[in-house]
């Protein structure tokens, strides 16, 4: 099995506890990580409990790393010339290929 980890921040500002309607103009930052492979754990002859612990630990480690990254991303300001472009992120600062998604066709732009 593969697990695709993701974390987000900002939802607490959009929909605070007790709110009946979401707040407009707030930002949610979502970071999706690389799929986590468990083949090395699944193929070992270990008890179900030890396998569960190993899988949970691996997922937890990935989520902790993503949480630190999403907090860093949420604090970043987009360059001024791109303030009107939605879905912009300087992925290169995270070691990921940089791209911009066009709202009209949802295809990556060079």
Short mmCIF file of N, CA and C in Angstrom, two decimals:
data_model
loop_
_atom_site.label_atom_id
_atom_site.label_comp_id
_atom_site.label_asym_id
_atom_site.label_seq_id
_atom_site.Cartn_x
_atom_site.Cartn_y
_atom_site.Cartn_z
N UNK A 1 0.83 -1.20 0.00
CA UNK A 1 0.00 0.00 0.00
C UNK A 1 0.86 1.25 0.00
N UNK A 2 0.33 2.32 -0.58
CA UNK A 2 0.98 3.62 -0.57
C UNK A 2 0.11 4.59 0.23
N UNK A 3 0.76 5.47 0.95
CA UNK A 3 0.08 6.52 1.68
C UNK A 3 0.59 7.85 1.13
N UNK A 4 -0.32 8.75 0.78
CA UNK A 4 0.06 10.08 0.31
C UNK A 4 -0.20 11.05 1.48
N UNK A 5 0.87 11.49 2.14
CA UNK A 5 0.69 12.36 3.30
C UNK A 5 0.42 13.80 2.87
N UNK A 6 -0.40 14.49 3.65
CA UNK A 6 -0.60 15.91 3.42
C UNK A 6 -0.89 16.59 4.74
N UNK A 7 -0.53 17.86 4.79
CA UNK A 7 -0.79 18.69 5.97
C UNK A 7 -1.33 20.03 5.49
N UNK A 8 -1.98 20.73 6.37
CA UNK A 8 -2.50 22.06 6.02
C UNK A 8 -2.43 22.96 7.23
N UNK A 9 -2.46 24.23 6.97
CA UNK A 9 -2.53 25.22 8.03
C UNK A 9 -3.40 26.37 7.53
N UNK A 10 -4.06 27.03 8.43
CA UNK A 10 -4.91 28.16 8.09
C UNK A 10 -6.39 27.87 8.19
N UNK A 11 -6.76 26.62 8.27
CA UNK A 11 -8.18 26.29 8.35
C UNK A 11 -8.80 26.86 9.62
N UNK A 12 -8.01 26.97 10.66
CA UNK A 12 -8.50 27.52 11.92
C UNK A 12 -8.91 28.99 11.75
N UNK A 13 -8.33 29.68 10.76
CA UNK A 13 -8.70 31.07 10.49
C UNK A 13 -9.94 31.15 9.60
N UNK A 14 -10.11 30.18 8.73
CA UNK A 14 -11.24 30.17 7.81
C UNK A 14 -12.51 29.72 8.52
N UNK A 15 -12.38 28.71 9.35
CA UNK A 15 -13.55 28.17 10.04
C UNK A 15 -13.21 27.94 11.51
N UNK A 16 -13.16 29.03 12.30
CA UNK A 16 -12.82 28.87 13.72
C UNK A 16 -13.87 28.01 14.44
N UNK A 17 -13.46 27.43 15.55
CA UNK A 17 -14.38 26.61 16.35
C UNK A 17 -15.60 27.46 16.71
N UNK A 18 -16.76 26.92 16.47
CA UNK A 18 -18.01 27.61 16.79
C UNK A 18 -18.56 28.46 15.67
N UNK A 19 -17.79 28.69 14.61
CA UNK A 19 -18.26 29.51 13.48
C UNK A 19 -19.31 28.73 12.70
N UNK A 20 -20.31 29.45 12.19
CA UNK A 20 -21.34 28.82 11.39
C UNK A 20 -21.06 28.96 9.90
N UNK A 21 -20.25 29.96 9.54
CA UNK A 21 -19.91 30.21 8.15
C UNK A 21 -18.41 30.44 8.04
N UNK A 22 -17.81 30.02 6.94
CA UNK A 22 -16.37 30.28 6.76
C UNK A 22 -16.09 31.76 6.58
N UNK A 23 -14.92 32.17 7.00
CA UNK A 23 -14.49 33.57 6.83
C UNK A 23 -13.84 33.72 5.46
N UNK A 24 -14.19 34.76 4.77
CA UNK A 24 -13.67 35.03 3.43
C UNK A 24 -12.37 35.82 3.54
N UNK A 25 -11.47 35.59 2.59
CA UNK A 25 -10.23 36.35 2.54
C UNK A 25 -9.10 35.75 3.35
N UNK A 26 -9.30 34.60 3.91
CA UNK A 26 -8.25 33.92 4.67
C UNK A 26 -7.54 32.94 3.76
N UNK A 27 -6.36 32.54 4.15
CA UNK A 27 -5.55 31.64 3.32
C UNK A 27 -5.36 30.30 4.01
N UNK A 28 -5.51 29.26 3.22
CA UNK A 28 -5.19 27.90 3.67
C UNK A 28 -4.01 27.43 2.84
N UNK A 29 -3.00 26.92 3.49
CA UNK A 29 -1.84 26.38 2.81
C UNK A 29 -1.86 24.87 2.97
N UNK A 30 -1.81 24.16 1.85
CA UNK A 30 -1.83 22.70 1.85
C UNK A 30 -0.53 22.21 1.20
N UNK A 31 0.10 21.25 1.82
CA UNK A 31 1.31 20.66 1.27
C UNK A 31 1.10 19.15 1.19
N UNK A 32 1.23 18.62 -0.02
CA UNK A 32 1.09 17.18 -0.26
C UNK A 32 2.49 16.61 -0.45
N UNK A 33 2.79 15.60 0.31
CA UNK A 33 4.11 14.99 0.24
C UNK A 33 4.17 13.87 -0.79
N UNK A 34 5.36 13.35 -0.96
CA UNK A 34 5.55 12.20 -1.84
C UNK A 34 4.90 10.97 -1.22
N UNK A 35 4.42 10.06 -2.05
CA UNK A 35 3.84 8.82 -1.50
C UNK A 35 4.86 8.08 -0.64
N UNK A 36 4.37 7.47 0.41
CA UNK A 36 5.22 6.69 1.32
C UNK A 36 5.06 5.22 0.94
N UNK A 37 6.16 4.57 0.68
CA UNK A 37 6.14 3.15 0.30
C UNK A 37 6.44 2.31 1.54
N UNK A 38 5.74 1.20 1.67
CA UNK A 38 5.91 0.33 2.83
C UNK A 38 6.35 -1.08 2.44
N UNK A 39 6.79 -1.26 1.20
CA UNK A 39 7.16 -2.60 0.73
C UNK A 39 8.22 -3.24 1.63
N UNK A 40 9.18 -2.45 2.10
CA UNK A 40 10.23 -3.01 2.94
C UNK A 40 9.70 -3.49 4.28
N UNK A 41 8.61 -2.92 4.74
CA UNK A 41 8.02 -3.33 6.02
C UNK A 41 7.07 -4.51 5.80
N UNK A 42 6.26 -4.43 4.76
CA UNK A 42 5.26 -5.46 4.50
C UNK A 42 5.91 -6.81 4.19
N UNK A 43 7.02 -6.79 3.49
CA UNK A 43 7.66 -8.04 3.08
C UNK A 43 8.44 -8.73 4.19
N UNK A 44 8.61 -8.09 5.31
CA UNK A 44 9.33 -8.71 6.43
C UNK A 44 8.38 -9.64 7.18
N UNK A 45 8.93 -10.66 7.75
CA UNK A 45 8.14 -11.61 8.53
C UNK A 45 8.11 -11.14 9.99
N UNK A 46 7.25 -10.15 10.27
CA UNK A 46 7.12 -9.59 11.62
C UNK A 46 5.67 -9.67 12.05
N UNK A 47 5.45 -9.54 13.33
CA UNK A 47 4.08 -9.60 13.84
C UNK A 47 3.27 -8.40 13.34
N UNK A 48 1.98 -8.57 13.34
CA UNK A 48 1.08 -7.50 12.89
C UNK A 48 1.26 -6.24 13.74
N UNK A 49 1.45 -6.41 15.02
CA UNK A 49 1.64 -5.26 15.93
C UNK A 49 2.91 -4.49 15.62
N UNK A 50 4.01 -5.19 15.37
CA UNK A 50 5.27 -4.53 15.03
C UNK A 50 5.17 -3.85 13.67
N UNK A 51 4.46 -4.48 12.73
CA UNK A 51 4.28 -3.88 11.41
C UNK A 51 3.46 -2.60 11.54
N UNK A 52 2.40 -2.65 12.33
CA UNK A 52 1.57 -1.47 12.55
C UNK A 52 2.41 -0.34 13.16
N UNK A 53 3.21 -0.66 14.15
CA UNK A 53 4.06 0.36 14.79
C UNK A 53 5.04 0.98 13.79
N UNK A 54 5.64 0.15 12.93
CA UNK A 54 6.61 0.64 11.94
C UNK A 54 5.91 1.55 10.92
N UNK A 55 4.73 1.14 10.46
CA UNK A 55 3.99 1.96 9.49
C UNK A 55 3.59 3.29 10.13
N UNK A 56 3.05 3.24 11.34
CA UNK A 56 2.62 4.46 12.04
C UNK A 56 3.80 5.40 12.28
N UNK A 57 4.95 4.85 12.65
CA UNK A 57 6.14 5.68 12.90
C UNK A 57 6.60 6.36 11.62
N UNK A 58 6.59 5.62 10.50
CA UNK A 58 7.02 6.20 9.23
C UNK A 58 6.08 7.32 8.79
N UNK A 59 4.79 7.10 8.92
CA UNK A 59 3.81 8.14 8.57
C UNK A 59 4.01 9.35 9.48
N UNK A 60 4.17 9.12 10.78
CA UNK A 60 4.37 10.22 11.72
C UNK A 60 5.58 11.05 11.40
N UNK A 61 6.68 10.39 11.05
CA UNK A 61 7.91 11.11 10.69
C UNK A 61 7.69 11.99 9.47
N UNK A 62 7.03 11.45 8.44
CA UNK A 62 6.75 12.23 7.23
C UNK A 62 5.85 13.42 7.54
N UNK A 63 4.83 13.20 8.36
CA UNK A 63 3.91 14.29 8.69
C UNK A 63 4.60 15.39 9.49
N UNK A 64 5.50 15.02 10.38
CA UNK A 64 6.24 16.03 11.15
C UNK A 64 7.08 16.91 10.23
N UNK A 65 7.76 16.29 9.26
CA UNK A 65 8.57 17.06 8.31
C UNK A 65 7.69 17.98 7.46
N UNK A 66 6.56 17.45 6.99
CA UNK A 66 5.65 18.27 6.17
C UNK A 66 5.07 19.42 6.98
N UNK A 67 4.78 19.19 8.26
CA UNK A 67 4.22 20.25 9.11
C UNK A 67 5.19 21.42 9.22
N UNK A 68 6.47 21.12 9.39
CA UNK A 68 7.47 22.19 9.45
C UNK A 68 7.52 22.95 8.12
N UNK A 69 7.45 22.22 7.00
CA UNK A 69 7.49 22.86 5.69
C UNK A 69 6.25 23.70 5.42
N UNK A 70 5.07 23.21 5.80
CA UNK A 70 3.85 23.97 5.51
C UNK A 70 3.81 25.24 6.35
N UNK A 71 4.33 25.21 7.54
CA UNK A 71 4.38 26.42 8.37
C UNK A 71 5.33 27.45 7.74
N UNK A 72 6.45 26.96 7.19
CA UNK A 72 7.39 27.85 6.50
C UNK A 72 6.73 28.45 5.25
N UNK A 73 6.02 27.63 4.51
CA UNK A 73 5.34 28.10 3.29
C UNK A 73 4.27 29.13 3.62
N UNK A 74 3.53 28.89 4.67
CA UNK A 74 2.44 29.80 5.04
C UNK A 74 2.99 31.18 5.41
N UNK A 75 4.21 31.22 5.90
CA UNK A 75 4.81 32.50 6.30
C UNK A 75 5.42 33.26 5.14
N UNK A 76 5.57 32.59 3.98
CA UNK A 76 6.22 33.22 2.83
C UNK A 76 5.28 34.20 2.13
N UNK A 77 5.86 35.27 1.63
CA UNK A 77 5.13 36.24 0.82
C UNK A 77 5.45 35.99 -0.65
N UNK A 78 4.44 35.96 -1.53
CA UNK A 78 4.75 35.81 -2.95
C UNK A 78 5.43 37.07 -3.48
N UNK A 79 6.25 36.96 -4.53
CA UNK A 79 6.86 38.14 -5.12
C UNK A 79 5.78 39.14 -5.55
N UNK A 80 6.08 40.44 -5.45
CA UNK A 80 5.09 41.48 -5.73
C UNK A 80 4.51 41.38 -7.13
N UNK A 81 5.31 40.98 -8.12
CA UNK A 81 4.80 40.91 -9.48
C UNK A 81 3.83 39.74 -9.68
N UNK A 82 3.72 38.88 -8.67
CA UNK A 82 2.80 37.74 -8.79
C UNK A 82 1.67 37.78 -7.76
N UNK A 83 1.46 38.92 -7.14
CA UNK A 83 0.42 39.00 -6.12
C UNK A 83 -0.97 38.73 -6.66
N UNK A 84 -1.21 38.98 -7.94
CA UNK A 84 -2.53 38.74 -8.51
C UNK A 84 -2.66 37.33 -9.10
N UNK A 85 -1.62 36.53 -9.04
CA UNK A 85 -1.66 35.17 -9.58
C UNK A 85 -1.96 34.22 -8.43
N UNK A 86 -3.03 33.47 -8.53
CA UNK A 86 -3.35 32.50 -7.49
C UNK A 86 -2.58 31.23 -7.74
N UNK A 87 -2.43 30.44 -6.71
CA UNK A 87 -1.76 29.15 -6.78
C UNK A 87 -0.26 29.27 -7.10
N UNK A 88 0.37 30.40 -6.81
CA UNK A 88 1.81 30.54 -7.03
C UNK A 88 2.55 30.10 -5.78
N UNK A 89 3.62 29.40 -6.00
CA UNK A 89 4.48 29.03 -4.90
C UNK A 89 5.88 28.81 -5.43
N UNK A 90 6.87 29.31 -4.72
CA UNK A 90 8.25 29.10 -5.12
C UNK A 90 8.69 27.74 -4.59
N UNK A 91 8.39 26.70 -5.34
CA UNK A 91 8.67 25.34 -4.92
C UNK A 91 10.16 25.07 -4.83
N UNK A 92 10.97 25.82 -5.57
CA UNK A 92 12.41 25.56 -5.58
C UNK A 92 13.02 25.74 -4.20
N UNK A 93 12.43 26.60 -3.37
CA UNK A 93 12.96 26.76 -2.01
C UNK A 93 12.79 25.48 -1.21
N UNK A 94 11.89 24.62 -1.65
CA UNK A 94 11.68 23.34 -0.98
C UNK A 94 12.32 22.18 -1.74
N UNK A 95 13.07 22.50 -2.79
CA UNK A 95 13.69 21.46 -3.58
C UNK A 95 12.74 20.78 -4.55
N UNK A 96 11.62 21.45 -4.86
CA UNK A 96 10.61 20.90 -5.76
C UNK A 96 10.54 21.80 -6.98
N UNK A 97 10.27 21.23 -8.15
CA UNK A 97 10.19 22.00 -9.38
C UNK A 97 9.17 23.14 -9.25
N UNK A 98 9.54 24.32 -9.72
CA UNK A 98 8.69 25.51 -9.64
C UNK A 98 7.63 25.48 -10.74
N UNK A 99 6.39 25.82 -10.40
CA UNK A 99 5.35 25.90 -11.41
C UNK A 99 4.26 26.87 -10.98
N UNK A 100 3.52 27.35 -11.96
CA UNK A 100 2.36 28.20 -11.73
C UNK A 100 1.19 27.53 -12.43
N UNK A 101 0.05 27.45 -11.77
CA UNK A 101 -1.13 26.86 -12.38
C UNK A 101 -2.03 27.99 -12.86
N UNK A 102 -2.38 27.94 -14.13
CA UNK A 102 -3.29 28.92 -14.70
C UNK A 102 -4.71 28.56 -14.31
N UNK A 103 -5.49 29.53 -13.86
CA UNK A 103 -6.85 29.26 -13.45
C UNK A 103 -7.73 28.91 -14.64
N UNK A 104 -7.38 29.37 -15.85
CA UNK A 104 -8.23 29.14 -17.00
C UNK A 104 -8.18 27.71 -17.50
N UNK A 105 -6.97 27.09 -17.47
CA UNK A 105 -6.90 25.74 -18.01
C UNK A 105 -6.24 24.75 -17.04
N UNK A 106 -5.84 25.20 -15.87
CA UNK A 106 -5.22 24.36 -14.86
C UNK A 106 -3.99 23.60 -15.35
N UNK A 107 -3.31 24.12 -16.38
CA UNK A 107 -2.08 23.48 -16.85
C UNK A 107 -0.89 24.27 -16.35
N UNK A 108 0.22 23.58 -16.02
CA UNK A 108 1.41 24.30 -15.55
C UNK A 108 1.95 25.23 -16.65
N UNK A 109 2.35 26.41 -16.23
CA UNK A 109 2.94 27.39 -17.15
C UNK A 109 4.45 27.36 -16.98
N UNK A 110 5.22 27.66 -18.04
CA UNK A 110 6.69 27.67 -17.90
C UNK A 110 7.15 28.79 -17.00
#
